[in-house]
mmCIF file of C-alpha atoms and ligand atoms in Angstrom:
data_model
loop_
_atom_site.group_PDB
_atom_site.id
_atom_site.type_symbol
_atom_site.label_atom_id
_atom_site.label_comp_id
_atom_site.label_asym_id
_atom_site.label_seq_id
_atom_site.Cartn_x
_atom_site.Cartn_y
_atom_site.Cartn_z
ATOM 1 C CA MET A 1 89.251 89.758 128.533
ATOM 2 C CA LYS A 2 90.096 89.936 124.977
ATOM 3 C CA GLU A 3 89.058 87.641 121.957
ATOM 4 C CA PHE A 4 90.495 87.029 119.509
ATOM 5 C CA LYS A 5 90.009 84.319 115.895
ATOM 6 C CA ILE A 6 92.888 83.164 114.487
ATOM 7 C CA ALA A 7 92.534 81.195 111.463
ATOM 8 C CA VAL A 8 95.497 78.269 111.670
ATOM 9 C CA ILE A 9 96.362 76.307 108.664
ATOM 10 C CA PRO A 10 99.565 73.873 109.546
ATOM 11 C CA GLY A 11 99.383 73.011 106.059
ATOM 12 C CA ASP A 12 101.887 70.329 104.713
ATOM 13 C CA GLY A 13 104.529 68.231 105.705
ATOM 14 C CA ILE A 14 107.130 70.005 108.936
ATOM 15 C CA GLY A 15 104.169 72.552 108.520
ATOM 16 C CA VAL A 16 102.352 70.094 110.669
ATOM 17 C CA ASP A 17 104.913 69.644 113.084
ATOM 18 C CA ILE A 18 106.257 73.570 113.866
ATOM 19 C CA THR A 19 102.251 74.373 113.720
ATOM 20 C CA GLU A 20 101.977 72.141 116.746
ATOM 21 C CA GLN A 21 104.571 73.619 118.895
ATOM 22 C CA ALA A 22 103.502 77.166 117.972
ATOM 23 C CA LEU A 23 99.861 77.021 119.105
ATOM 24 C CA LYS A 24 101.017 76.021 122.832
ATOM 25 C CA VAL A 25 103.316 78.677 123.169
ATOM 26 C CA MET A 26 100.198 81.066 121.772
ATOM 27 C CA GLU A 27 97.868 79.914 124.334
ATOM 28 C CA LYS A 28 100.310 80.308 127.209
ATOM 29 C CA VAL A 29 101.157 83.911 125.798
ATOM 30 C CA ALA A 30 97.468 84.798 125.839
ATOM 31 C CA ALA A 31 96.263 83.416 128.817
ATOM 32 C CA LYS A 32 99.370 85.778 130.295
ATOM 33 C CA TYR A 33 97.334 88.489 129.011
ATOM 34 C CA ASP A 34 94.167 87.594 130.087
ATOM 35 C CA THR A 35 93.024 86.831 126.488
ATOM 36 C CA LYS A 36 91.480 84.313 124.369
ATOM 37 C CA LEU A 37 92.272 83.137 121.145
ATOM 38 C CA ASN A 38 89.911 80.726 119.587
ATOM 39 C CA PHE A 39 92.136 78.889 117.051
ATOM 40 C CA THR A 40 90.007 77.066 113.523
ATOM 41 C CA GLU A 41 91.842 74.645 112.108
ATOM 42 C CA LEU A 42 91.920 74.917 107.925
ATOM 43 C CA LYS A 43 92.983 73.010 105.026
ATOM 44 C CA ALA A 44 95.281 74.382 102.820
ATOM 45 C CA GLY A 45 97.914 73.303 100.343
ATOM 46 C CA GLY A 46 98.316 69.333 99.026
ATOM 47 C CA CYS A 47 96.276 68.093 102.251
ATOM 48 C CA ALA A 48 93.507 69.519 100.990
ATOM 49 C CA ILE A 49 94.159 68.367 97.152
ATOM 50 C CA ASP A 50 93.722 64.853 98.877
ATOM 51 C CA ALA A 51 90.910 65.949 101.352
ATOM 52 C CA PHE A 52 89.180 68.292 99.035
ATOM 53 C CA GLY A 53 90.767 68.095 95.830
ATOM 54 C CA THR A 54 91.870 71.049 95.527
ATOM 55 C CA PRO A 55 94.681 73.364 96.748
ATOM 56 C CA LEU A 56 92.130 76.430 98.567
ATOM 57 C CA PRO A 57 89.149 75.021 99.584
ATOM 58 C CA THR A 58 86.509 78.295 99.327
ATOM 59 C CA GLU A 59 85.986 77.712 102.792
ATOM 60 C CA THR A 60 89.522 78.045 103.888
ATOM 61 C CA LEU A 61 89.449 81.290 102.342
ATOM 62 C CA GLU A 62 86.415 83.203 103.803
ATOM 63 C CA GLU A 63 87.114 81.454 107.282
ATOM 64 C CA CYS A 64 91.010 83.154 107.250
ATOM 65 C CA LYS A 65 88.754 86.701 105.934
ATOM 66 C CA LYS A 66 86.654 86.282 109.104
ATOM 67 C CA SER A 67 89.759 85.719 111.397
ATOM 68 C CA ASP A 68 92.126 88.369 112.695
ATOM 69 C CA ALA A 69 95.432 87.506 111.404
ATOM 70 C CA VAL A 70 96.089 84.110 109.820
ATOM 71 C CA LEU A 71 99.009 81.332 110.956
ATOM 72 C CA LEU A 72 100.616 79.232 108.477
ATOM 73 C CA GLY A 73 102.514 76.419 108.428
ATOM 74 C CA ALA A 74 104.067 75.531 104.757
ATOM 75 C CA VAL A 75 102.765 73.672 101.759
ATOM 76 C CA GLY A 76 103.840 71.297 99.066
ATOM 77 C CA GLY A 77 105.541 67.719 98.853
ATOM 78 C CA PRO A 78 106.754 65.752 96.174
ATOM 79 C CA LYS A 79 103.338 63.486 96.312
ATOM 80 C CA TRP A 80 101.893 67.224 94.269
ATOM 81 C CA ASP A 81 104.959 67.764 92.365
ATOM 82 C CA THR A 82 103.687 66.291 88.687
ATOM 83 C CA LEU A 83 99.995 67.845 89.094
ATOM 84 C CA PRO A 84 99.857 70.932 86.522
ATOM 85 C CA GLY A 85 100.266 74.396 87.465
ATOM 86 C CA ASP A 86 97.399 75.749 88.849
ATOM 87 C CA GLN A 87 96.234 72.799 91.041
ATOM 88 C CA ARG A 88 99.795 72.613 93.074
ATOM 89 C CA PRO A 89 100.075 72.841 96.640
ATOM 90 C CA GLU A 90 101.786 76.151 95.995
ATOM 91 C CA LYS A 91 98.636 77.506 94.462
ATOM 92 C CA ALA A 92 97.088 77.758 97.528
ATOM 93 C CA LEU A 93 99.311 80.584 98.907
ATOM 94 C CA LEU A 94 99.064 82.407 96.154
ATOM 95 C CA GLY A 95 95.778 81.889 96.697
ATOM 96 C CA LEU A 96 95.622 83.040 100.137
ATOM 97 C CA ARG A 97 97.826 85.973 99.264
ATOM 98 C CA GLY A 98 96.262 87.035 96.579
ATOM 99 C CA GLY A 99 92.421 86.693 97.516
ATOM 100 C CA LEU A 100 93.194 88.365 101.079
ATOM 101 C CA GLY A 101 95.205 91.416 99.962
ATOM 102 C CA LEU A 102 98.057 90.742 101.680
ATOM 103 C CA TYR A 103 100.972 92.719 99.192
ATOM 104 C CA ALA A 104 103.308 93.309 102.051
ATOM 105 C CA ASN A 105 105.409 90.381 102.786
ATOM 106 C CA LEU A 106 108.015 91.590 105.389
ATOM 107 C CA ARG A 107 111.292 88.928 106.421
ATOM 108 C CA PRO A 108 113.475 90.102 108.347
ATOM 109 C CA ALA A 109 116.856 88.349 109.110
ATOM 110 C CA LYS A 110 118.868 88.481 112.344
ATOM 111 C CA VAL A 111 122.049 87.265 113.549
ATOM 112 C CA TYR A 112 122.152 85.803 117.116
ATOM 113 C CA ASP A 113 125.121 85.998 118.885
ATOM 114 C CA VAL A 114 125.409 82.923 119.748
ATOM 115 C CA LEU A 115 124.269 81.714 116.939
ATOM 116 C CA LYS A 116 127.133 83.093 114.535
ATOM 117 C CA SER A 117 128.319 79.723 114.572
ATOM 118 C CA ALA A 118 125.963 78.370 112.285
ATOM 119 C CA SER A 119 126.234 81.315 109.527
ATOM 120 C CA PRO A 120 128.250 79.416 106.533
ATOM 121 C CA LEU A 121 130.563 83.501 106.473
ATOM 122 C CA LYS A 122 132.905 84.097 107.722
ATOM 123 C CA ASP A 123 133.743 85.632 111.270
ATOM 124 C CA SER A 124 135.032 88.425 109.441
ATOM 125 C CA ILE A 125 132.170 89.161 108.109
ATOM 126 C CA ILE A 126 129.504 88.250 110.337
ATOM 127 C CA GLU A 127 131.208 90.196 113.344
ATOM 128 C CA LYS A 128 129.982 92.937 111.540
ATOM 129 C CA GLY A 129 126.342 92.121 112.238
ATOM 130 C CA VAL A 130 123.346 90.831 110.461
ATOM 131 C CA ASP A 131 120.464 92.903 111.139
ATOM 132 C CA LEU A 132 117.887 93.294 107.943
ATOM 133 C CA LEU A 133 114.314 93.209 106.582
ATOM 134 C CA VAL A 134 112.741 91.762 103.534
ATOM 135 C CA VAL A 135 110.057 94.076 101.872
ATOM 136 C CA ARG A 136 108.901 92.396 99.715
ATOM 137 C CA GLU A 137 105.620 92.934 97.411
ATOM 138 C CA LEU A 138 103.956 90.174 97.320
ATOM 139 C CA VAL A 139 100.866 90.109 95.162
ATOM 140 C CA GLY A 140 102.216 91.394 91.662
ATOM 141 C CA GLY A 141 104.777 91.307 89.266
ATOM 142 C CA ILE A 142 105.658 88.127 87.264
ATOM 143 C CA TYR A 143 103.891 85.629 90.421
ATOM 144 C CA PHE A 144 100.677 87.103 89.050
ATOM 145 C CA GLY A 145 101.493 88.173 86.061
ATOM 146 C CA GLU A 146 99.875 86.919 82.750
ATOM 147 C CA ARG A 147 100.914 83.818 81.638
ATOM 148 C CA GLY A 148 100.441 80.530 79.143
ATOM 149 C CA ARG A 149 101.919 78.547 76.713
ATOM 150 C CA ARG A 150 102.293 78.752 72.456
ATOM 151 C CA THR A 151 103.867 78.151 68.886
ATOM 152 C CA VAL A 152 106.638 80.475 68.762
ATOM 153 C CA ASP A 153 108.274 79.867 64.924
ATOM 154 C CA GLY A 154 106.632 76.366 65.896
ATOM 155 C CA LEU A 155 107.931 75.177 68.918
ATOM 156 C CA ASN A 156 106.069 74.867 72.110
ATOM 157 C CA ALA A 157 107.213 77.923 73.823
ATOM 158 C CA ALA A 158 106.057 79.197 77.670
ATOM 159 C CA TYR A 159 105.564 82.576 78.246
ATOM 160 C CA ASP A 160 105.296 85.056 82.253
ATOM 161 C CA THR A 161 105.040 88.694 82.765
ATOM 162 C CA GLU A 162 106.402 91.022 85.023
ATOM 163 C CA GLN A 163 103.836 93.835 85.580
ATOM 164 C CA TYR A 164 103.543 96.489 88.658
ATOM 165 C CA ASN A 165 101.331 99.851 88.471
ATOM 166 C CA VAL A 166 102.292 102.578 89.976
ATOM 167 C CA GLU A 167 99.777 102.208 92.849
ATOM 168 C CA GLU A 168 101.264 98.928 93.623
ATOM 169 C CA ILE A 169 105.256 99.927 93.846
ATOM 170 C CA LYS A 170 103.948 102.749 95.856
ATOM 171 C CA ARG A 171 102.211 100.900 97.878
ATOM 172 C CA ILE A 172 104.707 98.585 99.071
ATOM 173 C CA ALA A 173 107.346 101.489 98.455
ATOM 174 C CA HIS A 174 105.681 103.013 101.369
ATOM 175 C CA VAL A 175 105.315 99.951 103.643
ATOM 176 C CA ALA A 176 109.415 100.345 103.152
ATOM 177 C CA PHE A 177 109.700 103.898 104.540
ATOM 178 C CA LYS A 178 107.798 103.734 107.423
ATOM 179 C CA SER A 179 109.987 100.271 108.159
ATOM 180 C CA ALA A 180 113.337 102.144 107.864
ATOM 181 C CA MET A 181 111.986 104.291 109.869
ATOM 182 C CA LYS A 182 111.766 102.785 112.906
ATOM 183 C CA ARG A 183 114.551 101.106 112.598
ATOM 184 C CA ASN A 184 118.322 102.389 110.375
ATOM 185 C CA LYS A 185 116.941 104.862 107.870
ATOM 186 C CA LYS A 186 117.847 103.260 105.257
ATOM 187 C CA VAL A 187 116.244 101.749 102.302
ATOM 188 C CA THR A 188 117.540 100.265 99.343
ATOM 189 C CA SER A 189 115.795 99.368 96.795
ATOM 190 C CA VAL A 190 116.555 96.407 94.476
ATOM 191 C CA ASP A 191 115.807 95.890 90.787
ATOM 192 C CA LYS A 192 117.527 95.155 87.265
ATOM 193 C CA ALA A 193 116.376 98.900 85.768
ATOM 194 C CA ASN A 194 118.901 98.276 83.528
ATOM 195 C CA ILE A 195 116.749 96.230 81.694
ATOM 196 C CA LEU A 196 113.862 95.919 82.694
ATOM 197 C CA GLU A 197 111.020 98.191 82.144
ATOM 198 C CA ALA A 198 109.049 97.455 84.849
ATOM 199 C CA SER A 199 112.325 97.498 86.985
ATOM 200 C CA ARG A 200 112.448 101.350 85.758
ATOM 201 C CA LEU A 201 108.807 102.290 86.699
ATOM 202 C CA TRP A 202 109.960 100.928 89.711
ATOM 203 C CA ARG A 203 112.710 102.596 90.167
ATOM 204 C CA GLU A 204 111.274 106.117 89.056
ATOM 205 C CA THR A 205 108.484 105.237 91.816
ATOM 206 C CA VAL A 206 110.655 104.464 94.674
ATOM 207 C CA ILE A 207 112.241 108.175 94.154
ATOM 208 C CA GLU A 208 109.155 109.620 94.412
ATOM 209 C CA VAL A 209 107.567 108.131 97.228
ATOM 210 C CA SER A 210 110.926 108.455 99.069
ATOM 211 C CA LYS A 211 110.651 112.663 98.888
ATOM 212 C CA GLU A 212 108.097 112.125 102.055
ATOM 213 C CA TYR A 213 110.441 110.687 104.099
ATOM 214 C CA PRO A 214 113.731 112.931 104.241
ATOM 215 C CA GLU A 215 115.292 111.276 106.651
ATOM 216 C CA VAL A 216 115.847 107.812 105.222
ATOM 217 C CA GLU A 217 118.749 107.510 102.866
ATOM 218 C CA LEU A 218 117.892 105.186 99.780
ATOM 219 C CA ASN A 219 119.861 103.831 97.158
ATOM 220 C CA HIS A 220 119.370 101.901 93.946
ATOM 221 C CA LEU A 221 121.112 98.543 93.586
ATOM 222 C CA TYR A 222 120.375 95.558 90.647
ATOM 223 C CA VAL A 223 119.762 92.642 92.110
ATOM 224 C CA ASP A 224 122.583 90.885 90.977
ATOM 225 C CA ASN A 225 124.931 92.871 92.761
ATOM 226 C CA THR A 226 123.028 92.827 95.627
ATOM 227 C CA ALA A 227 122.720 88.873 95.983
ATOM 228 C CA MET A 228 126.493 89.101 95.399
ATOM 229 C CA GLN A 229 126.963 92.606 98.427
ATOM 230 C CA LEU A 230 124.638 90.581 100.876
ATOM 231 C CA VAL A 231 127.350 88.030 100.981
ATOM 232 C CA LYS A 232 130.307 90.082 100.793
ATOM 233 C CA ASP A 233 129.256 92.622 103.460
ATOM 234 C CA PRO A 234 125.535 92.139 105.053
ATOM 235 C CA SER A 235 125.662 94.939 107.707
ATOM 236 C CA GLN A 236 125.184 97.164 104.742
ATOM 237 C CA PHE A 237 121.773 96.984 104.819
ATOM 238 C CA ASP A 238 119.088 97.654 106.983
ATOM 239 C CA VAL A 239 115.213 97.646 104.370
ATOM 240 C CA ILE A 240 115.670 95.618 100.970
ATOM 241 C CA LEU A 241 112.901 96.644 99.356
ATOM 242 C CA THR A 242 111.835 94.668 95.958
ATOM 243 C CA ASN A 243 109.873 93.058 93.831
ATOM 244 C CA ASN A 244 107.916 89.508 93.832
ATOM 245 C CA ILE A 245 110.528 87.648 92.460
ATOM 246 C CA PHE A 246 113.134 89.036 93.674
ATOM 247 C CA GLY A 247 112.170 89.230 97.392
ATOM 248 C CA ASP A 248 111.090 85.662 97.253
ATOM 249 C CA ILE A 249 114.823 84.888 95.734
ATOM 250 C CA LEU A 250 117.212 87.607 98.067
ATOM 251 C CA SER A 251 114.944 86.660 101.751
ATOM 252 C CA ASP A 252 116.345 82.604 101.037
ATOM 253 C CA GLU A 253 120.060 84.266 100.467
ATOM 254 C CA ALA A 254 119.880 86.577 103.357
ATOM 255 C CA SER A 255 118.268 83.184 106.091
ATOM 256 C CA MET A 256 121.263 81.570 105.503
ATOM 257 C CA ILE A 257 123.543 83.838 105.652
ATOM 258 C CA THR A 258 121.546 84.314 109.450
ATOM 259 C CA GLY A 259 122.686 80.490 109.591
ATOM 260 C CA SER A 260 119.650 78.309 109.210
ATOM 261 C CA ILE A 261 116.257 79.237 106.703
ATOM 262 C CA GLY A 262 114.325 77.568 110.442
ATOM 263 C CA MET A 263 114.791 81.116 112.540
ATOM 264 C CA LEU A 264 113.115 82.915 110.004
ATOM 265 C CA ALA A 265 109.355 84.189 110.436
ATOM 266 C CA SER A 266 107.460 86.555 108.349
ATOM 267 C CA SER A 267 104.563 88.340 108.240
ATOM 268 C CA SER A 268 102.303 89.108 104.998
ATOM 269 C CA LEU A 269 100.380 92.645 105.318
ATOM 270 C CA ARG A 270 98.134 94.998 103.923
ATOM 271 C CA GLU A 271 96.547 98.566 106.043
ATOM 272 C CA ASP A 272 94.417 97.532 108.414
ATOM 273 C CA SER A 273 95.872 95.200 110.936
ATOM 274 C CA PHE A 274 94.937 91.602 109.023
ATOM 275 C CA GLY A 275 97.910 89.104 108.191
ATOM 276 C CA MET A 276 98.894 85.798 107.113
ATOM 277 C CA TYR A 277 102.167 84.827 109.551
ATOM 278 C CA GLU A 278 104.945 81.973 107.831
ATOM 279 C CA PRO A 279 108.066 80.984 108.260
ATOM 280 C CA ILE A 280 109.745 81.227 105.066
ATOM 281 C CA HIS A 281 111.244 78.337 104.982
ATOM 282 C CA GLY A 282 109.360 75.137 103.469
ATOM 283 C CA SER A 283 107.267 72.024 104.149
ATOM 284 C CA ALA A 284 110.353 69.858 104.213
ATOM 285 C CA PRO A 285 108.902 66.416 102.884
ATOM 286 C CA ASP A 286 111.876 65.096 103.676
ATOM 287 C CA ILE A 287 112.453 65.559 108.094
ATOM 288 C CA ALA A 288 108.472 65.175 107.785
ATOM 289 C CA GLY A 289 106.857 63.855 110.954
ATOM 290 C CA MET A 290 110.062 62.856 112.603
ATOM 291 C CA ASP A 291 110.801 65.314 115.421
ATOM 292 C CA LEU A 292 113.404 66.944 113.718
ATOM 293 C CA ALA A 293 112.772 70.670 111.978
ATOM 294 C CA ASN A 294 113.273 73.880 113.931
ATOM 295 C CA PRO A 295 109.457 75.057 115.152
ATOM 296 C CA LEU A 296 111.424 78.455 116.363
ATOM 297 C CA ALA A 297 110.708 80.113 112.558
ATOM 298 C CA GLN A 298 107.041 79.345 113.480
ATOM 299 C CA ILE A 299 106.973 80.756 116.883
ATOM 300 C CA LEU A 300 108.827 83.709 115.844
ATOM 301 C CA SER A 301 106.330 84.214 113.353
ATOM 302 C CA ALA A 302 103.518 83.860 116.091
ATOM 303 C CA ALA A 303 105.809 86.524 117.632
ATOM 304 C CA MET A 304 104.851 88.620 115.132
ATOM 305 C CA LEU A 305 101.003 87.643 114.628
ATOM 306 C CA PHE A 306 101.769 88.744 118.403
ATOM 307 C CA GLU A 307 102.482 92.265 117.431
ATOM 308 C CA TYR A 308 100.883 93.162 114.376
ATOM 309 C CA SER A 309 97.664 91.767 114.376
ATOM 310 C CA LEU A 310 96.578 91.650 118.083
ATOM 311 C CA GLY A 311 98.604 95.097 119.253
ATOM 312 C CA MET A 312 100.502 92.801 121.732
ATOM 313 C CA ALA A 313 103.755 93.570 121.421
ATOM 314 C CA GLU A 314 104.722 92.792 124.876
ATOM 315 C CA ALA A 315 104.080 89.030 124.326
ATOM 316 C CA ALA A 316 105.619 89.284 120.951
ATOM 317 C CA ARG A 317 109.128 90.184 123.198
ATOM 318 C CA ASP A 318 108.247 87.929 126.044
ATOM 319 C CA ILE A 319 108.216 85.134 122.798
ATOM 320 C CA GLU A 320 111.499 85.918 122.047
ATOM 321 C CA ALA A 321 113.226 86.763 125.042
ATOM 322 C CA ALA A 322 112.212 82.687 125.642
ATOM 323 C CA ILE A 323 113.626 81.632 122.852
ATOM 324 C CA GLU A 324 116.815 83.478 123.128
ATOM 325 C CA ARG A 325 117.601 81.846 127.163
ATOM 326 C CA VAL A 326 116.742 78.536 125.343
ATOM 327 C CA LEU A 327 119.369 79.131 123.131
ATOM 328 C CA ASN A 328 121.366 80.872 124.993
ATOM 329 C CA ASN A 329 121.467 77.342 127.127
ATOM 330 C CA GLY A 330 122.805 75.680 124.403
ATOM 331 C CA TYR A 331 120.001 74.144 122.569
ATOM 332 C CA ARG A 332 119.385 74.067 119.335
ATOM 333 C CA THR A 333 117.953 72.025 116.783
ATOM 334 C CA GLY A 334 120.297 70.207 113.836
ATOM 335 C CA ASP A 335 119.742 72.771 111.480
ATOM 336 C CA ILE A 336 121.031 75.102 113.865
ATOM 337 C CA TYR A 337 123.233 72.416 116.036
ATOM 338 C CA THR A 338 127.018 72.665 116.562
ATOM 339 C CA GLU A 339 129.840 70.755 118.382
ATOM 340 C CA GLY A 340 129.451 71.348 122.144
ATOM 341 C CA MET A 341 125.533 72.066 121.712
ATOM 342 C CA LYS A 342 122.148 70.104 123.336
ATOM 343 C CA LYS A 343 120.283 68.466 120.113
ATOM 344 C CA VAL A 344 116.918 68.681 120.840
ATOM 345 C CA GLY A 345 113.785 67.581 118.678
ATOM 346 C CA THR A 346 111.215 69.865 117.403
ATOM 347 C CA LYS A 347 108.942 68.887 120.299
ATOM 348 C CA GLU A 348 111.350 69.578 122.652
ATOM 349 C CA MET A 349 112.320 72.556 121.575
ATOM 350 C CA GLY A 350 108.712 73.474 121.664
ATOM 351 C CA ALA A 351 108.403 72.539 125.603
ATOM 352 C CA LEU A 352 111.730 74.274 125.955
ATOM 353 C CA VAL A 353 110.151 77.721 124.963
ATOM 354 C CA LEU A 354 107.039 76.959 126.185
ATOM 355 C CA ALA A 355 108.677 76.645 129.838
ATOM 356 C CA GLU A 356 111.032 79.785 129.295
ATOM 357 C CA ILE A 357 107.680 82.522 128.855
HETATM 358 C C1 LIG B 1 108.465 81.457 99.416
HETATM 359 C C2 LIG B 1 107.995 80.633 98.861
HETATM 360 C C3 LIG B 1 106.567 80.543 97.840
HETATM 361 C C4 LIG B 1 107.188 82.096 97.195
HETATM 362 C C5 LIG B 1 106.749 79.302 97.546
HETATM 363 C C6 LIG B 1 106.308 78.444 98.291
HETATM 364 C C7 LIG B 1 105.252 78.968 96.268
HETATM 365 O O1 LIG B 1 109.444 80.087 98.272
HETATM 366 O O2 LIG B 1 107.680 82.198 100.481
HETATM 367 O O3 LIG B 1 109.296 82.030 99.918
HETATM 368 O O4 LIG B 1 107.629 81.781 95.592
HETATM 369 O O5 LIG B 1 106.334 83.406 97.444
HETATM 370 MG MG1 LIG B 2 110.446 81.765 98.681
#
């Protein structure tokens, strides 16, 4: 029997609701492959502020380091919104990403056939299909650059800095090109090279790296144009390679195109097999604990965890297939509900997937 140690951070809001469902699915799939998962539940985000006075307790980070993978729900909520920047729940996310060296954030956005009607785009656009992967740099750029307050011309001013070195760009570019080799061999590198110096270095470096992948077609788009192209014709994209902040924004847009942010999973990776897996949606405090959240993004995150960190691709396929069957049978949580479907809550959705494993 194989054994793995999984750090589980439900976090705040619906993070708790959806993680509960994902864990049940994980246990059942693991058992099918004669594998034992040892879960260690840890606190981070607002709940850690309440319990320990800090969004990312040292113990949480250290336990994650000792694990094979981390499953994370979501952090944040209005209760902690007025705290100073470095004490906010979101700081826990950045601390985990940075502290664990997870520089590559993969956010696949795919339209399920049966959910096409949930997409806000016209049928004529969505008919062409959407299956793209946002490869977002996750531990650099403006999220981690120097920031502060100062007085300029006698006025209170604030600044944040976008900085990348060539090595940071190279390693994320390699992830994008390698991903493209397994997909449709197309990389769109997104920047703002008409204005930003960091984007000019980004573009030069991506072109250098691309020479090692002659089979992959590379093009460059400015971020504003990308935002437009995504709603005009998302089928043109395969892999979108971009920096931390553009990736944050474009992945929300890409997710909405698919119909629901409640369906999209993500993985944050580095060179070895270790990774952190989380849905791309937030903690949705307005519906927390009400059995309304869609647990599918978190269950799909668990599937990615099996594939990338545990080397169990078959288990991942089992989970994905189970979800497709549940959707094909007409079950929907509120966020993806359309007329004529069967509306279910978080727990029932979890149970339905579980029954299909
Ligand atoms: C995301 C989120 C986070 C980010 C927030 C919660 C800090 O929006 O994972 O996309 O900006 O990276
Ligand atoms: Mg975001």
